[in-house]
Amino acid sequence: MGELRKYEDFQGKNRDKLLDRVAEAAELFKETKTLAFPTWLYGEPIGRLFKVEVEDAPNFGDTAYLEMDSARTAFLSIDMQVDFCGKNGYVDVMGYDLSLTAAAIKPIKNVLNAVRGTDIKVIHTREGHEPDLSDAPFNKVLRSKIIGNGVGIGDVPANGLGRLLVRGQANWDIIDELYPIPGETVVDKAGKGAFGSSTIHMILKNLGITHLVISGITTDVCVHTIMREANDFGYWCVLLKDATGATDYGNYEAAVKSIKMQGGVFGNVTDSQRFIQAVDANLKASCC
Amino acid sequence: MGELRKYEDFQGKNRDKLLDRVAEAAELFKETKTLAFPTWLYGEPIGRLFKVEVEDAPNFGDTAYLEMDSARTAFLSIDMQVDFCGKNGYVDVMGYDLSLTAAAIKPIKNVLNAVRGTDIKVIHTREGHEPDLSDAPFNKVLRSKIIGNGVGIGDVPANGLGRLLVRGQANWDIIDELYPIPGETVVDKAGKGAFGSSTIHMILKNLGITHLVISGITTDVCVHTIMREANDFGYWCVLLKDATGATDYGNYEAAVKSIKMQGGVFGNVTDSQRFIQAVDANLKASCC
Amino acid sequence: MGELRKYEDFQGKNRDKLLDRVAEAAELFKETKTLAFPTWLYGEPIGRLFKVEVEDAPNFGDTAYLEMDSARTAFLSIDMQVDFCGKNGYVDVMGYDLSLTAAAIKPIKNVLNAVRGTDIKVIHTREGHEPDLSDAPFNKVLRSKIIGNGVGIGDVPANGLGRLLVRGQANWDIIDELYPIPGETVVDKAGKGAFGSSTIHMILKNLGITHLVISGITTDVCVHTIMREANDFGYWCVLLKDATGATDYGNYEAAVKSIKMQGGVFGNVTDSQRFIQAVDANLKASCC
Amino acid sequence: MGELRKYEDFQGKNRDKLLDRVAEAAELFKETKTLAFPTWLYGEPIGRLFKVEVEDAPNFGDTAYLEMDSARTAFLSIDMQVDFCGKNGYVDVMGYDLSLTAAAIKPIKNVLNAVRGTDIKVIHTREGHEPDLSDAPFNKVLRSKIIGNGVGIGDVPANGLGRLLVRGQANWDIIDELYPIPGETVVDKAGKGAFGSSTIHMILKNLGITHLVISGITTDVCVHTIMREANDFGYWCVLLKDATGATDYGNYEAAVKSIKMQGGVFGNVTDSQRFIQAVDANLKASCC
C-alpha cells in the first residue's frame, strides 16, 4: 500500500511543478536557442551571465547557446600530466602516438590565458596512485604490465622520470606548460572517474559550481568518465572538443559525437575558440 | 615531513608485494594467455573456475582468456526496458532506429538461457526516475523535452504506455522477453551510472561478485558508464559485444573499441556465443 | 617534486582567500552571534533569510543563531515509519519502549504544520530493503534475527502488518500522522545513512538545498548517520532535539550532546518550538 | 504492473534463500554463541579462522564470539594524529583534555605489536585537508575558528607544529608511537567519514577485507562515522573500546553503548586484551 499510495497520487504536484519549469525553459529555448541559467533553481548570478555557442544541439546541424554564471563555472583541465602526453610517460610507454594527446595542450593553454583573471574557477585533475599502490586495483596494474611489455603502473620505464602513475613522481605531475597557478584547484583521483572515490563532491560544492567547461585527456577515457559522472549529478557540462585528445582518433571522434546524442545526453560540445570568444566578450572588460 | 617520511620510504613494501603478484600473473599470462582468477586475493573458488575467450587482448589481433569463478560472476543485463528498445518508449520518441538497440534482445535471451540453472548470478538494471521526478536533474529533463519536440522524461507520448523513464510505468519496465525470473536481482538507478547513487555497492558485495559479464543498452551511454564505474572499483568486466546496441552504429563500434585500448582500459570484450560456449562446456554438466 | 612544488607554494592563495572569508564571518559572529547565510558562496537568497536560535553554541551555555534562506532549507523527517515507532513494527519487535521514539511524532507534526505553506522544502526518508533483500547485508539481517528471537528483517512478526523493513509493506511506510502531502519528497535508503547508496545527492541538488533542519528517529542511529554525512559534504545541519528519539534515553542525550562538541562538530541543535517560532515570525506573513 | 509484478512475486526466491542462510546462522549462534565466518558468501578462509569474544551481544549482559578470517581482517587505527591527541594539535587548541584521547595510544600500540607479523592487515586513517583547503567546507572551518578563539583549521596555533588539520603538516601526521611501518596502509580523508569521498572502497576491496577491528579517536566522531559507513556496506565491525577515546567521557560511553543496541546495530564491541588474546592464541604460533 505504501508504494501504491505514493505512486501517481501525491507525487504529481512536484512532477507538474518541475515539468512546468521545463516547458517554460523549452519554450524559451525555441525562441532564443539558449539553455538559460535557471535562476529559479540557483538564484541570481553571483558573477556575470554569459553564453557560449554549442554545436549540434539539440539536433545535428543545429547551433545553440549555453548560458552560465561566470562565478559558478569551472574550467576543468583533466589529467594533463606527463604520464598522458609527455615523453616516457605512461601513454608513451603503452606505445601510443603522443601527438594525439599533446594536441590538447595549446588550446588548453589558450583557455587558461583567457579565464585567468576572470572569476571562472580553474580545476586541474591528476590520475595517480598512492606510492604503495593501495588504491590501484590488481587488474588495472596487471593489464598495464602486460600491454607495457613488463613495464606498467608502479614501474619505472627506461629513461622515465619515475614510477608510472604514482603520486609524487615527476611523470605523474601536470606538465609545465599547463601547471596550476596560485588560486587554482587540483583534484587527485585514483580512477578514470572521480565522484565515487575523491573529494570532488566537496570541492565543487565549496566552489559553488553549477557549470563545467571540460578539457583534457584522454577524451574517451578520463574526460568522458568525469563528464558522465558530473552530468549524472546534474552539473551542466560542455566539452571543448579541440582541447582534448585520445590515444586513437576514431575513438576521439566518437566520444565527441556520443555526447551530442539524445539532444545532449552527457552535455554539450563546443571548441576553445568559441569559449574564449565568449569569455573575452563578456568577462574581460570589467571583471574582478 | 609526514608526507616526506611516507613517500618511497615505508610504502615500498606494499608496492613491491603487489608488483610481485603482478609480475607473476603477467608471466603466467605470457604462457597461458589467461587473466587467471587471483586466488591469493579472493580465495579458492566457491563455484567452478572457467575461462572465456576475449578478443583484441592485450593487443588488437590477439586472443586471450579471462578466468572467473562461476559463483562470483554476475551476468548484467543493463536497461533492457521498453523505454530503450520498445515501441513508443523513450528512445523511439527521441527518433532513433529501434532495430539498433533491439538487436541486443536475442543474444541476451540466449545468454539468459545458458546461465539460468548455473550459479552465475543474473542482475538486471533499470534507469528511471521517481514519479515526482525528485531525482531527475532539471537539465536532463529539459534536454529530453527539447529533443523530443515537447515530449520528454515524465511526459506521456502519443500511443505511449506511460510517462517516459518514470518508475512504475509499463514503458519503464523490462521487456517481456528478458523479464527477470525468480532468483534474479534488479538494480534501479536514476542515472546512466549507478555506483554513486544506488545500492549497487551493497548488492554486488552481498552477492560476492568479482567478475561482471556485461550486456544491454545503450552501449555508449549506460553500458559504458556502468562498466567504467565497476572497472574503477576493481571489478573484472567483460562486454558481450553482440548483446549490446547503441542509438548510432558508429558510436557502438567506437564504444567497443575504446574498451580494448591500453590492454583493456575498461576490461575485455567477447561475444555471446563464446560466453555461452564457455558456460555450456564448464558449468552445465554437473552444476548446482 | 610535483608534491613539493604544490605544497605551501601556490596553494596559499586559495587558503588565504578562504581564511579571510572565515575571519570575516567569525568577526560577524562575535558581534551578532549569528552563523550568517554566506551570500558570497550561495548568492543572494532565493526565498527569505531568517534566523533560528541554536543552543550551546559555540560553547555549552551560549546561545547563537543560524541564518538560512527559506527556499534553500529542507525540513528532514527521518524514518518516521511504523517500523520505528508503531505497534508490531521493527523496533517494537526488538523489544524497545515505543514511547521513546513515538515522542517525536507530535513535535514533527507541529513543524510540518508550520512549514507547509512556506517555501521550505519537506523531505521524508524511509529505511527499507528490496523485497528480495538484495540490498540487505547478511550480517544486518542475521543480527536482527538473533535479537528478535527468530523474527528479524524480512520476517512477518506476530500480528505484524508485513515483512519487517521491507519496501512496499505497510509497516515500512511512514505513519499516517506524518504522511507526506503533495509537494513533499521521499528518499528511500537501504542503510542508516543515505549519501553513499541513494539518490540523495541528486535530490538535495535538484532542490537547491544548503541547510537541513533535521528531525526523526532514531537519534543515535539513522538521524545521526545522515547528519554526519550531510555535514561532511558541507550542508549546514541543525537538529530539533525534541523532534527526535532513540531506543535508549541516555543514547538520545549523548547523541544530542555529541553534535555540540568542538563548536558544532556535526552542526547545531535547537528545538521545534524555536524553529516554529522563527518560521512563523518570518515566513508566514507574506510567503509563497 | 512493473512494480506490482515485481513485488512479492518473483523476488520471494532470493529472499527465502537469504532467510534460510540467516536462520541457519542464527541456529548455529544459539548453540555456539558465534557469529561464524560465512564461507557460503566469502569462500574458504585465506588465512586462519579465529574468534574474538565480544560483549553485550546479542543482549546486554551476554557474551558472544565474532569469527574472522585473519587474512581478510583489517585492524583500523583511526586518526591517531598529533592533531587529535598531541600537544598544540587541533583538539588541544579546542581546549579539550588530551588525556581522554591519548588514553587510546597504549592499547593501540599493544594491538599493533600483536598483529604485526600476522596476516591481519593494518590500516591507519588521517583526517586532513589539502593545503589550499579546497576540500574543507566553509562551515567546518568557520566553526573551528569560532570555537578556537580565532585559531581554527588552516591556522597555526601558538607553539603549534603547523597549520591545523592540513595535510603535510607535522601536527597532521600520525604520532610517532603509532607510526605506520612498511606493509601498512594509510587512508587520507577530508571528512569524519571516508566512504563517500576517499579511495577506501578500493583499498578495502584491494586488500580483500571482510572484517574490521576498529580503534582510534575520537570515538563519537570519526570512529563512529567510519564504523557506521562500513557497517552500512556490510563489513563486519568490532570496536576495541579501550583503544578509543572521545573529547568527553560521557560521549565515549554512549558511543560504545549505542553500537550494542538492536543486537549490534553498528557491529560489536570488545577490548584490546580480548582481541590480542585471540590473536596470540590463534595466529602467532605458526603464522605467515
Short mmCIF file of N, CA and C in Angstrom, two decimals, chain A residues 89-169:
data_model
loop_
_atom_site.label_atom_id
_atom_site.label_comp_id
_atom_site.label_asym_id
_atom_site.label_seq_id
_atom_site.Cartn_x
_atom_site.Cartn_y
_atom_site.Cartn_z
N GLY A 89 56.32 8.92 -20.46
CA GLY A 89 55.22 8.78 -19.51
C GLY A 89 54.41 7.53 -19.84
N TYR A 90 53.34 7.34 -19.11
CA TYR A 90 52.52 6.13 -19.22
C TYR A 90 52.03 5.87 -20.66
N VAL A 91 51.43 6.87 -21.28
CA VAL A 91 50.87 6.69 -22.62
C VAL A 91 51.97 6.43 -23.65
N ASP A 92 53.08 7.08 -23.47
CA ASP A 92 54.22 6.86 -24.37
C ASP A 92 54.71 5.40 -24.24
N VAL A 93 54.84 4.94 -23.01
CA VAL A 93 55.28 3.56 -22.76
C VAL A 93 54.30 2.55 -23.34
N MET A 94 53.01 2.88 -23.27
CA MET A 94 51.99 1.98 -23.82
C MET A 94 52.07 1.92 -25.34
N GLY A 95 52.84 2.83 -25.93
CA GLY A 95 53.08 2.74 -27.35
C GLY A 95 52.20 3.62 -28.22
N TYR A 96 51.51 4.57 -27.64
CA TYR A 96 50.63 5.41 -28.44
C TYR A 96 51.34 6.64 -28.96
N ASP A 97 50.75 7.22 -30.01
CA ASP A 97 51.27 8.42 -30.65
C ASP A 97 50.97 9.62 -29.76
N LEU A 98 52.02 10.22 -29.21
CA LEU A 98 51.83 11.33 -28.27
C LEU A 98 51.19 12.56 -28.92
N SER A 99 51.30 12.67 -30.23
CA SER A 99 50.80 13.90 -30.86
C SER A 99 49.28 14.03 -30.70
N LEU A 100 48.61 12.89 -30.56
CA LEU A 100 47.15 12.93 -30.42
C LEU A 100 46.72 13.54 -29.09
N THR A 101 47.39 13.15 -28.02
CA THR A 101 47.01 13.72 -26.72
C THR A 101 47.66 15.09 -26.53
N ALA A 102 48.87 15.26 -27.07
CA ALA A 102 49.56 16.54 -26.91
C ALA A 102 48.87 17.66 -27.67
N ALA A 103 48.03 17.30 -28.63
CA ALA A 103 47.31 18.31 -29.40
C ALA A 103 46.42 19.18 -28.52
N ALA A 104 46.07 18.66 -27.36
CA ALA A 104 45.18 19.42 -26.46
C ALA A 104 45.91 20.54 -25.73
N ILE A 105 47.23 20.48 -25.69
CA ILE A 105 47.99 21.41 -24.84
C ILE A 105 47.76 22.86 -25.23
N LYS A 106 47.94 23.16 -26.50
CA LYS A 106 47.84 24.56 -26.92
C LYS A 106 46.45 25.14 -26.68
N PRO A 107 45.39 24.47 -27.12
CA PRO A 107 44.05 25.01 -26.84
C PRO A 107 43.79 25.22 -25.35
N ILE A 108 44.24 24.29 -24.52
CA ILE A 108 44.03 24.45 -23.08
C ILE A 108 44.80 25.67 -22.57
N LYS A 109 46.01 25.82 -23.07
CA LYS A 109 46.82 26.99 -22.68
C LYS A 109 46.08 28.28 -23.03
N ASN A 110 45.50 28.28 -24.23
CA ASN A 110 44.76 29.47 -24.65
C ASN A 110 43.57 29.75 -23.74
N VAL A 111 42.88 28.70 -23.36
CA VAL A 111 41.73 28.89 -22.47
C VAL A 111 42.20 29.37 -21.10
N LEU A 112 43.27 28.79 -20.61
CA LEU A 112 43.80 29.25 -19.32
C LEU A 112 44.14 30.73 -19.38
N ASN A 113 44.77 31.13 -20.47
CA ASN A 113 45.08 32.56 -20.62
C ASN A 113 43.83 33.41 -20.59
N ALA A 114 42.77 32.89 -21.16
CA ALA A 114 41.53 33.67 -21.23
C ALA A 114 40.82 33.74 -19.89
N VAL A 115 40.76 32.63 -19.18
CA VAL A 115 39.94 32.62 -17.96
C VAL A 115 40.72 33.13 -16.74
N ARG A 116 42.04 33.03 -16.78
CA ARG A 116 42.81 33.58 -15.66
C ARG A 116 42.59 35.09 -15.60
N GLY A 117 42.23 35.56 -14.45
CA GLY A 117 41.89 36.97 -14.32
C GLY A 117 40.40 37.22 -14.32
N THR A 118 39.61 36.20 -14.69
CA THR A 118 38.15 36.31 -14.54
C THR A 118 37.76 35.55 -13.28
N ASP A 119 36.47 35.52 -12.98
CA ASP A 119 36.04 34.78 -11.78
C ASP A 119 35.63 33.34 -12.10
N ILE A 120 35.91 32.88 -13.30
CA ILE A 120 35.76 31.45 -13.60
C ILE A 120 36.81 30.69 -12.81
N LYS A 121 36.38 29.61 -12.16
CA LYS A 121 37.32 28.80 -11.38
C LYS A 121 38.07 27.84 -12.28
N VAL A 122 39.31 27.57 -11.97
CA VAL A 122 40.10 26.60 -12.73
C VAL A 122 40.40 25.39 -11.85
N ILE A 123 40.04 24.21 -12.35
CA ILE A 123 40.30 22.97 -11.63
C ILE A 123 41.11 22.03 -12.52
N HIS A 124 42.19 21.53 -11.98
CA HIS A 124 43.01 20.53 -12.67
C HIS A 124 42.80 19.19 -11.99
N THR A 125 42.78 18.11 -12.76
CA THR A 125 42.77 16.79 -12.12
C THR A 125 44.04 16.03 -12.48
N ARG A 126 44.40 15.10 -11.61
CA ARG A 126 45.53 14.20 -11.86
C ARG A 126 45.10 12.79 -11.52
N GLU A 127 45.33 11.85 -12.43
CA GLU A 127 45.13 10.44 -12.10
C GLU A 127 46.44 9.90 -11.55
N GLY A 128 46.35 9.15 -10.47
CA GLY A 128 47.57 8.57 -9.93
C GLY A 128 47.27 7.77 -8.68
N HIS A 129 48.23 6.95 -8.32
CA HIS A 129 48.03 6.06 -7.19
C HIS A 129 49.02 6.36 -6.06
N GLU A 130 48.61 6.01 -4.86
CA GLU A 130 49.49 6.12 -3.71
C GLU A 130 50.79 5.35 -4.00
N PRO A 131 51.89 5.80 -3.45
CA PRO A 131 53.18 5.13 -3.69
C PRO A 131 53.16 3.64 -3.34
N ASP A 132 52.28 3.24 -2.43
CA ASP A 132 52.22 1.80 -2.11
C ASP A 132 51.20 1.07 -2.99
N LEU A 133 50.58 1.79 -3.92
CA LEU A 133 49.59 1.23 -4.85
C LEU A 133 48.36 0.66 -4.14
N SER A 134 48.13 1.10 -2.91
CA SER A 134 47.00 0.57 -2.14
C SER A 134 45.66 0.84 -2.82
N ASP A 135 45.59 1.91 -3.59
CA ASP A 135 44.33 2.26 -4.24
C ASP A 135 44.30 1.85 -5.72
N ALA A 136 45.24 1.01 -6.12
CA ALA A 136 45.29 0.55 -7.51
C ALA A 136 44.77 -0.88 -7.59
N PRO A 137 43.63 -1.10 -8.26
CA PRO A 137 43.12 -2.46 -8.39
C PRO A 137 44.15 -3.36 -9.09
N PHE A 138 44.25 -4.58 -8.63
CA PHE A 138 45.18 -5.56 -9.18
C PHE A 138 45.03 -5.70 -10.69
N ASN A 139 43.78 -5.77 -11.17
CA ASN A 139 43.59 -5.98 -12.61
C ASN A 139 44.07 -4.79 -13.44
N LYS A 140 43.95 -3.60 -12.86
CA LYS A 140 44.43 -2.40 -13.57
C LYS A 140 45.96 -2.44 -13.72
N VAL A 141 46.64 -2.77 -12.64
CA VAL A 141 48.10 -2.83 -12.67
C VAL A 141 48.56 -3.96 -13.60
N LEU A 142 47.87 -5.09 -13.48
CA LEU A 142 48.24 -6.25 -14.30
C LEU A 142 48.10 -5.95 -15.79
N ARG A 143 46.96 -5.39 -16.18
CA ARG A 143 46.76 -5.12 -17.61
C ARG A 143 47.80 -4.15 -18.13
N SER A 144 48.19 -3.16 -17.31
CA SER A 144 49.22 -2.21 -17.76
C SER A 144 50.57 -2.91 -17.91
N LYS A 145 50.84 -3.83 -17.02
CA LYS A 145 52.11 -4.57 -17.08
C LYS A 145 52.18 -5.42 -18.35
N ILE A 146 51.07 -6.07 -18.69
CA ILE A 146 51.05 -6.93 -19.86
C ILE A 146 51.20 -6.11 -21.14
N ILE A 147 50.41 -5.06 -21.26
CA ILE A 147 50.46 -4.27 -22.50
C ILE A 147 51.76 -3.47 -22.59
N GLY A 148 52.34 -3.15 -21.43
CA GLY A 148 53.60 -2.38 -21.42
C GLY A 148 54.83 -3.26 -21.54
N ASN A 149 54.62 -4.53 -21.87
CA ASN A 149 55.75 -5.45 -22.00
C ASN A 149 56.64 -5.46 -20.77
N GLY A 150 55.99 -5.58 -19.62
CA GLY A 150 56.75 -5.69 -18.39
C GLY A 150 56.94 -4.39 -17.65
N VAL A 151 56.49 -3.30 -18.26
CA VAL A 151 56.59 -2.00 -17.57
C VAL A 151 55.19 -1.40 -17.45
N GLY A 152 54.66 -1.45 -16.28
CA GLY A 152 53.30 -0.95 -16.09
C GLY A 152 53.22 0.05 -14.95
N ILE A 153 52.01 0.26 -14.44
CA ILE A 153 51.78 1.17 -13.33
C ILE A 153 52.69 0.78 -12.16
N GLY A 154 53.39 1.75 -11.62
CA GLY A 154 54.25 1.49 -10.47
C GLY A 154 55.69 1.17 -10.85
N ASP A 155 55.91 0.90 -12.14
CA ASP A 155 57.28 0.62 -12.60
C ASP A 155 57.92 1.88 -13.17
N VAL A 156 59.25 1.88 -13.21
CA VAL A 156 60.00 2.97 -13.84
C VAL A 156 60.43 2.54 -15.23
N PRO A 157 59.93 3.20 -16.27
CA PRO A 157 60.32 2.81 -17.62
C PRO A 157 61.74 3.29 -17.94
N ALA A 158 62.31 2.72 -18.99
CA ALA A 158 63.63 3.17 -19.45
C ALA A 158 63.56 4.66 -19.74
N ASN A 159 64.51 5.40 -19.23
CA ASN A 159 64.56 6.86 -19.41
C ASN A 159 63.35 7.58 -18.81
N GLY A 160 62.61 6.90 -17.97
CA GLY A 160 61.43 7.50 -17.36
C GLY A 160 61.82 8.46 -16.24
N LEU A 161 60.87 9.28 -15.86
CA LEU A 161 61.11 10.26 -14.80
C LEU A 161 60.79 9.69 -13.42
N GLY A 162 60.14 8.51 -13.41
CA GLY A 162 59.75 7.94 -12.13
C GLY A 162 58.75 6.83 -12.36
N ARG A 163 58.14 6.37 -11.28
CA ARG A 163 57.18 5.28 -11.37
C ARG A 163 55.91 5.76 -12.07
N LEU A 164 55.42 4.98 -13.01
CA LEU A 164 54.27 5.37 -13.80
C LEU A 164 53.01 5.50 -12.95
N LEU A 165 52.31 6.61 -13.13
CA LEU A 165 51.01 6.87 -12.48
C LEU A 165 51.08 6.83 -10.96
N VAL A 166 52.23 7.14 -10.40
CA VAL A 166 52.38 7.16 -8.94
C VAL A 166 52.51 8.60 -8.45
N ARG A 167 51.71 8.94 -7.46
CA ARG A 167 51.71 10.29 -6.91
C ARG A 167 53.09 10.69 -6.39
N GLY A 168 53.46 11.89 -6.68
CA GLY A 168 54.72 12.41 -6.19
C GLY A 168 55.86 12.24 -7.19
N GLN A 169 55.63 11.45 -8.23
CA GLN A 169 56.66 11.25 -9.26
C GLN A 169 56.55 12.37 -10.30
#
